Short mmCIF file of C-alpha atoms in Angstrom, two decimals:
data_model
loop_
_atom_site.label_atom_id
_atom_site.label_comp_id
_atom_site.label_asym_id
_atom_site.label_seq_id
_atom_site.Cartn_x
_atom_site.Cartn_y
_atom_site.Cartn_z
CA UNK A 1 -29.83 38.21 -2.32
CA UNK A 2 -30.15 37.96 1.43
CA UNK A 3 -32.93 35.56 2.93
CA UNK A 4 -34.55 34.44 -0.30
CA UNK A 5 -37.99 32.83 0.91
CA UNK A 6 -38.42 30.57 -2.37
CA UNK A 7 -35.63 29.01 -4.22
CA UNK A 8 -35.61 26.93 -7.37
CA UNK A 9 -32.95 24.42 -7.85
CA UNK A 10 -32.34 22.36 -10.88
CA UNK A 11 -30.33 19.15 -10.88
CA UNK A 12 -31.40 18.75 -7.29
CA UNK A 13 -31.19 14.81 -7.25
CA UNK A 14 -27.70 14.57 -6.79
CA UNK A 15 -24.23 16.20 -6.45
CA UNK A 16 -24.03 19.97 -5.90
CA UNK A 17 -27.86 20.48 -6.45
CA UNK A 18 -28.67 18.03 -3.75
CA UNK A 19 -26.13 19.84 -1.39
CA UNK A 20 -27.84 23.21 -2.20
CA UNK A 21 -31.20 22.02 -1.45
CA UNK A 22 -30.14 20.43 1.74
CA UNK A 23 -27.94 23.44 2.64
CA UNK A 24 -31.14 26.03 2.25
CA UNK A 25 -33.65 23.78 3.77
CA UNK A 26 -35.11 25.21 6.90
CA UNK A 27 -38.60 26.35 8.25
CA UNK A 28 -40.05 29.50 6.24
CA UNK A 29 -38.17 28.32 3.19
CA UNK A 30 -40.11 26.82 0.10
CA UNK A 31 -37.84 24.64 -2.33
CA UNK A 32 -38.87 23.90 -5.75
CA UNK A 33 -36.74 21.13 -7.02
CA UNK A 34 -36.44 19.21 -10.09
CA UNK A 35 -34.05 16.34 -11.05
CA UNK A 36 -34.02 13.63 -13.58
CA UNK A 37 -33.79 10.82 -10.95
CA UNK A 38 -37.47 10.44 -9.03
CA UNK A 39 -36.10 8.17 -6.37
CA UNK A 40 -32.85 10.19 -5.77
CA UNK A 41 -35.14 13.43 -5.79
CA UNK A 42 -37.83 12.26 -3.36
CA UNK A 43 -34.86 11.24 -1.09
CA UNK A 44 -33.53 14.91 -1.26
CA UNK A 45 -37.13 16.08 -0.77
CA UNK A 46 -37.77 14.10 2.23
CA UNK A 47 -34.57 15.55 3.73
CA UNK A 48 -35.66 18.87 3.15
CA UNK A 49 -39.08 18.64 4.43
CA UNK A 50 -37.54 16.92 7.46
CA UNK A 51 -35.37 20.17 7.82
CA UNK A 52 -38.76 22.22 8.02
CA UNK A 53 -38.57 23.50 4.17
CA UNK A 54 -42.01 23.43 2.09
CA UNK A 55 -40.85 21.30 -1.04
CA UNK A 56 -42.37 21.30 -4.14
CA UNK A 57 -40.66 18.77 -6.57
CA UNK A 58 -41.05 17.25 -10.36
CA UNK A 59 -38.92 14.76 -11.93
CA UNK A 60 -37.96 16.31 -14.86
CA UNK A 61 -35.19 16.93 -17.53
CA UNK A 62 -34.13 20.56 -18.17
CA UNK A 63 -34.13 19.78 -21.74
CA UNK A 64 -37.84 19.46 -21.74
CA UNK A 65 -38.46 22.99 -22.75
CA UNK A 66 -42.31 22.57 -23.12
CA UNK A 67 -42.70 21.01 -19.41
CA UNK A 68 -40.52 23.80 -17.93
CA UNK A 69 -42.21 26.62 -19.65
CA UNK A 70 -45.57 25.30 -18.27
CA UNK A 71 -44.33 24.10 -14.73
CA UNK A 72 -42.01 26.95 -13.66
CA UNK A 73 -44.78 29.84 -14.19
CA UNK A 74 -47.25 27.78 -12.13
CA UNK A 75 -44.68 27.08 -9.49
CA UNK A 76 -43.85 30.94 -9.41
CA UNK A 77 -47.69 31.76 -9.29
CA UNK A 78 -48.02 29.72 -6.14
CA UNK A 79 -45.06 30.90 -4.55
CA UNK A 80 -42.99 33.94 -6.27
CA UNK A 81 -39.27 32.59 -6.81
CA UNK A 82 -36.90 34.77 -5.31
CA UNK A 83 -33.78 32.83 -6.00
CA UNK A 84 -33.49 30.45 -9.12
CA UNK A 85 -30.13 28.20 -9.46
CA UNK A 86 -29.73 26.62 -12.68
CA UNK A 87 -27.57 23.87 -11.80
CA UNK A 88 -28.51 20.83 -13.72
CA UNK A 89 -25.68 19.46 -15.90
CA UNK A 90 -23.65 16.82 -17.31
CA UNK A 91 -20.22 15.95 -17.95
CA UNK A 92 -18.02 13.89 -20.35
CA UNK A 93 -15.07 14.14 -22.22
CA UNK A 94 -13.16 12.13 -25.15
CA UNK A 95 -11.69 9.41 -22.98
CA UNK A 96 -8.77 9.84 -25.33
CA UNK A 97 -10.59 8.57 -28.27
CA UNK A 98 -12.41 11.46 -29.62
CA UNK A 99 -16.05 12.88 -28.81
CA UNK A 100 -19.11 11.78 -30.55
CA UNK A 101 -21.52 14.21 -32.10
CA UNK A 102 -24.22 12.60 -29.93
CA UNK A 103 -22.35 13.19 -26.73
CA UNK A 104 -21.40 16.80 -27.69
CA UNK A 105 -25.04 17.65 -28.76
CA UNK A 106 -26.39 16.20 -25.50
CA UNK A 107 -23.97 18.01 -23.51
CA UNK A 108 -24.82 21.46 -25.16
CA UNK A 109 -28.84 20.36 -24.75
CA UNK A 110 -28.38 19.97 -21.08
CA UNK A 111 -25.62 22.36 -20.04
CA UNK A 112 -26.69 25.39 -22.30
CA UNK A 113 -30.32 24.75 -23.41
CA UNK A 114 -31.33 23.80 -19.87
CA UNK A 115 -30.22 27.05 -18.80
CA UNK A 116 -32.27 28.95 -20.98
CA UNK A 117 -35.34 26.64 -20.56
CA UNK A 118 -35.00 27.57 -16.88
CA UNK A 119 -34.51 31.25 -16.78
CA UNK A 120 -36.58 32.46 -19.52
CA UNK A 121 -39.89 31.14 -18.28
CA UNK A 122 -39.43 32.96 -14.92
CA UNK A 123 -38.17 36.28 -16.28
CA UNK A 124 -41.52 37.84 -17.13
CA UNK A 125 -42.82 37.47 -13.38
CA UNK A 126 -39.21 38.63 -11.99
CA UNK A 127 -39.57 41.80 -14.19
CA UNK A 128 -42.92 42.59 -13.19
CA UNK A 129 -41.88 42.44 -9.55
CA UNK A 130 -38.55 44.22 -10.17
CA UNK A 131 -36.74 41.75 -7.98
CA UNK A 132 -35.30 38.19 -7.96
CA UNK A 133 -31.85 36.54 -8.41
CA UNK A 134 -30.84 34.18 -10.99
CA UNK A 135 -27.58 31.94 -10.46
CA UNK A 136 -26.08 30.02 -13.41
CA UNK A 137 -23.64 26.95 -12.89
CA UNK A 138 -20.63 27.15 -15.03
CA UNK A 139 -17.50 25.82 -14.10
CA UNK A 140 -13.52 26.61 -13.99
CA UNK A 141 -13.30 24.63 -17.14
CA UNK A 142 -15.07 27.95 -18.99
CA UNK A 143 -11.79 29.85 -18.86
CA UNK A 144 -10.01 27.79 -21.41
CA UNK A 145 -11.01 24.72 -23.59
CA UNK A 146 -9.26 21.51 -22.43
CA UNK A 147 -8.28 18.92 -25.30
CA UNK A 148 -9.94 16.19 -23.23
CA UNK A 149 -13.37 17.75 -22.85
CA UNK A 150 -14.48 20.03 -25.67
CA UNK A 151 -18.06 20.22 -25.56
CA UNK A 152 -18.16 20.48 -21.86
CA UNK A 153 -15.65 23.13 -21.69
CA UNK A 154 -17.66 25.06 -24.38
CA UNK A 155 -20.87 24.92 -22.87
CA UNK A 156 -19.81 26.13 -19.55
CA UNK A 157 -17.84 28.93 -21.42
CA UNK A 158 -21.11 29.78 -23.12
CA UNK A 159 -23.19 29.61 -19.49
CA UNK A 160 -20.46 32.11 -18.01
CA UNK A 161 -20.49 34.82 -21.04
CA UNK A 162 -24.38 34.55 -21.12
CA UNK A 163 -24.60 35.11 -17.31
CA UNK A 164 -22.00 37.84 -17.25
CA UNK A 165 -23.91 39.77 -20.17
CA UNK A 166 -27.40 38.84 -18.41
CA UNK A 167 -25.96 40.34 -15.31
CA UNK A 168 -25.78 43.94 -16.77
CA UNK A 169 -28.99 43.66 -18.68
CA UNK A 170 -31.14 42.62 -15.92
CA UNK A 171 -29.43 44.80 -13.20
CA UNK A 172 -31.51 48.06 -14.31
CA UNK A 173 -34.68 45.79 -13.64
CA UNK A 174 -33.77 44.97 -9.91
CA UNK A 175 -32.83 41.42 -10.84
CA UNK A 176 -29.15 39.88 -9.71
CA UNK A 177 -27.42 37.36 -11.65
CA UNK A 178 -24.42 35.47 -10.51
CA UNK A 179 -22.47 33.01 -12.53
CA UNK A 180 -21.07 30.06 -10.42
CA UNK A 181 -17.43 28.45 -11.69
CA UNK A 182 -16.63 25.78 -9.28
CA UNK A 183 -13.48 23.64 -9.32
CA UNK A 184 -13.45 19.99 -8.48
CA UNK A 185 -16.30 19.02 -6.18
CA UNK A 186 -16.87 15.56 -4.93
CA UNK A 187 -20.25 14.45 -6.67
CA UNK A 188 -21.31 11.67 -8.85
CA UNK A 189 -20.04 13.95 -11.95
CA UNK A 190 -16.39 13.58 -10.65
CA UNK A 191 -16.52 10.43 -9.10
CA UNK A 192 -15.59 8.87 -12.75
CA UNK A 193 -12.48 11.04 -13.12
CA UNK A 194 -9.64 8.81 -13.04
CA UNK A 195 -7.25 11.57 -12.89
CA UNK A 196 -5.76 13.39 -9.84
CA UNK A 197 -8.16 16.69 -9.04
CA UNK A 198 -6.33 19.32 -7.30
CA UNK A 199 -8.21 20.78 -4.15
CA UNK A 200 -11.06 18.36 -4.54
CA UNK A 201 -14.03 19.82 -2.12
CA UNK A 202 -17.07 18.33 -0.43
CA UNK A 203 -20.37 19.13 -1.82
CA UNK A 204 -21.37 20.52 1.48
CA UNK A 205 -18.77 23.11 1.65
CA UNK A 206 -19.24 24.12 -1.78
CA UNK A 207 -22.72 24.85 -1.19
CA UNK A 208 -21.76 27.19 1.75
CA UNK A 209 -19.43 29.17 -0.47
CA UNK A 210 -22.01 29.54 -3.04
CA UNK A 211 -24.65 30.57 -0.70
CA UNK A 212 -22.38 33.39 0.68
CA UNK A 213 -21.44 34.48 -2.43
CA UNK A 214 -25.27 34.61 -3.72
CA UNK A 215 -25.94 36.83 -0.45
CA UNK A 216 -23.57 39.39 -1.44
CA UNK A 217 -24.80 39.22 -5.28
CA UNK A 218 -21.41 38.30 -6.36
CA UNK A 219 -21.03 38.64 -10.01
CA UNK A 220 -18.56 35.70 -10.07
CA UNK A 221 -18.48 32.86 -7.63
CA UNK A 222 -15.08 31.11 -8.18
CA UNK A 223 -13.45 28.52 -5.94
CA UNK A 224 -11.07 27.14 -4.76
CA UNK A 225 -8.93 30.28 -5.32
CA UNK A 226 -5.57 28.35 -6.28
CA UNK A 227 -7.57 26.34 -9.01
CA UNK A 228 -9.44 29.78 -10.11
CA UNK A 229 -6.13 31.46 -10.45
CA UNK A 230 -4.78 28.73 -12.60
CA UNK A 231 -7.80 28.43 -14.69
CA UNK A 232 -7.84 32.14 -15.30
CA UNK A 233 -4.08 32.34 -16.15
CA UNK A 234 -4.55 29.47 -18.90
CA UNK A 235 -7.26 31.87 -20.42
CA UNK A 236 -5.13 34.89 -20.85
CA UNK A 237 -1.81 33.15 -21.78
CA UNK A 238 -0.90 33.02 -25.58
CA UNK A 239 -2.89 30.24 -27.33
CA UNK A 240 0.22 28.29 -28.22
CA UNK A 241 1.64 28.36 -24.86
CA UNK A 242 -1.51 27.39 -23.13
CA UNK A 243 -1.70 24.55 -25.79
CA UNK A 244 1.85 23.18 -24.92
CA UNK A 245 0.78 23.23 -21.17
CA UNK A 246 -2.35 21.44 -21.84
CA UNK A 247 -0.93 18.70 -24.19
CA UNK A 248 -0.49 16.24 -21.61
CA UNK A 249 -3.92 17.05 -19.57
CA UNK A 250 -5.83 13.93 -18.99
CA UNK A 251 -9.09 13.40 -20.84
CA UNK A 252 -12.59 13.26 -19.11
CA UNK A 253 -14.38 9.71 -19.19
CA UNK A 254 -17.93 8.77 -19.74
CA UNK A 255 -21.12 10.59 -19.45
CA UNK A 256 -22.18 11.79 -15.56
CA UNK A 257 -25.03 13.90 -14.59
CA UNK A 258 -25.62 16.30 -11.61
CA UNK A 259 -29.09 16.40 -12.51
#
């Protein structure tokens, strides 16, 4: 969508969400921001207000379905949301020692349920207006499960496929849906990675790529292209060959959030 006036961003208190908020902040723009860390969210809100945006924020966890079901329609009633970016997410892996059921469930609760909790309260009003755009934050890790991050990869794969299907479903109602699949972006989520991250990108540059993709209603915004090509190829290779190629892949470390 070109020139959205009211933009919702979840996970706006740090990382890519904060970069997107600052990127969109300008006079005439209303930003509806959520994030789990009140202090960091307030800092982002102040920066965006200083850039001229009208900012409405709430410290909230996207796993809080009841809160979002109440708060998001109220925000939309005050300023109809043109673009909703379901960005909030957490990342963790096995650390080479396995993944606990608690960690796996928490990743799914944030990365997948958090998307559903964000999207569904907004759909009735968008459908009634027959306009709007939804952007779902997936990952290049969604194209093939990596042995060091099973729940993370699976949650992002579910988001990607859900968004691809939702795009076709909502297009007839005038609502755009884009799936965002970044590679390595310099955020608190990736700061804990102890392994080499090829084509590591600053969050501000990534925000610009995402915005340009959303302006043209791209179905998939995947970057950088060399990492995208590699991830896509891993997804289409025979499973046995992909397993061999990934056998020495490093494991993700402890839990980190861009929320």
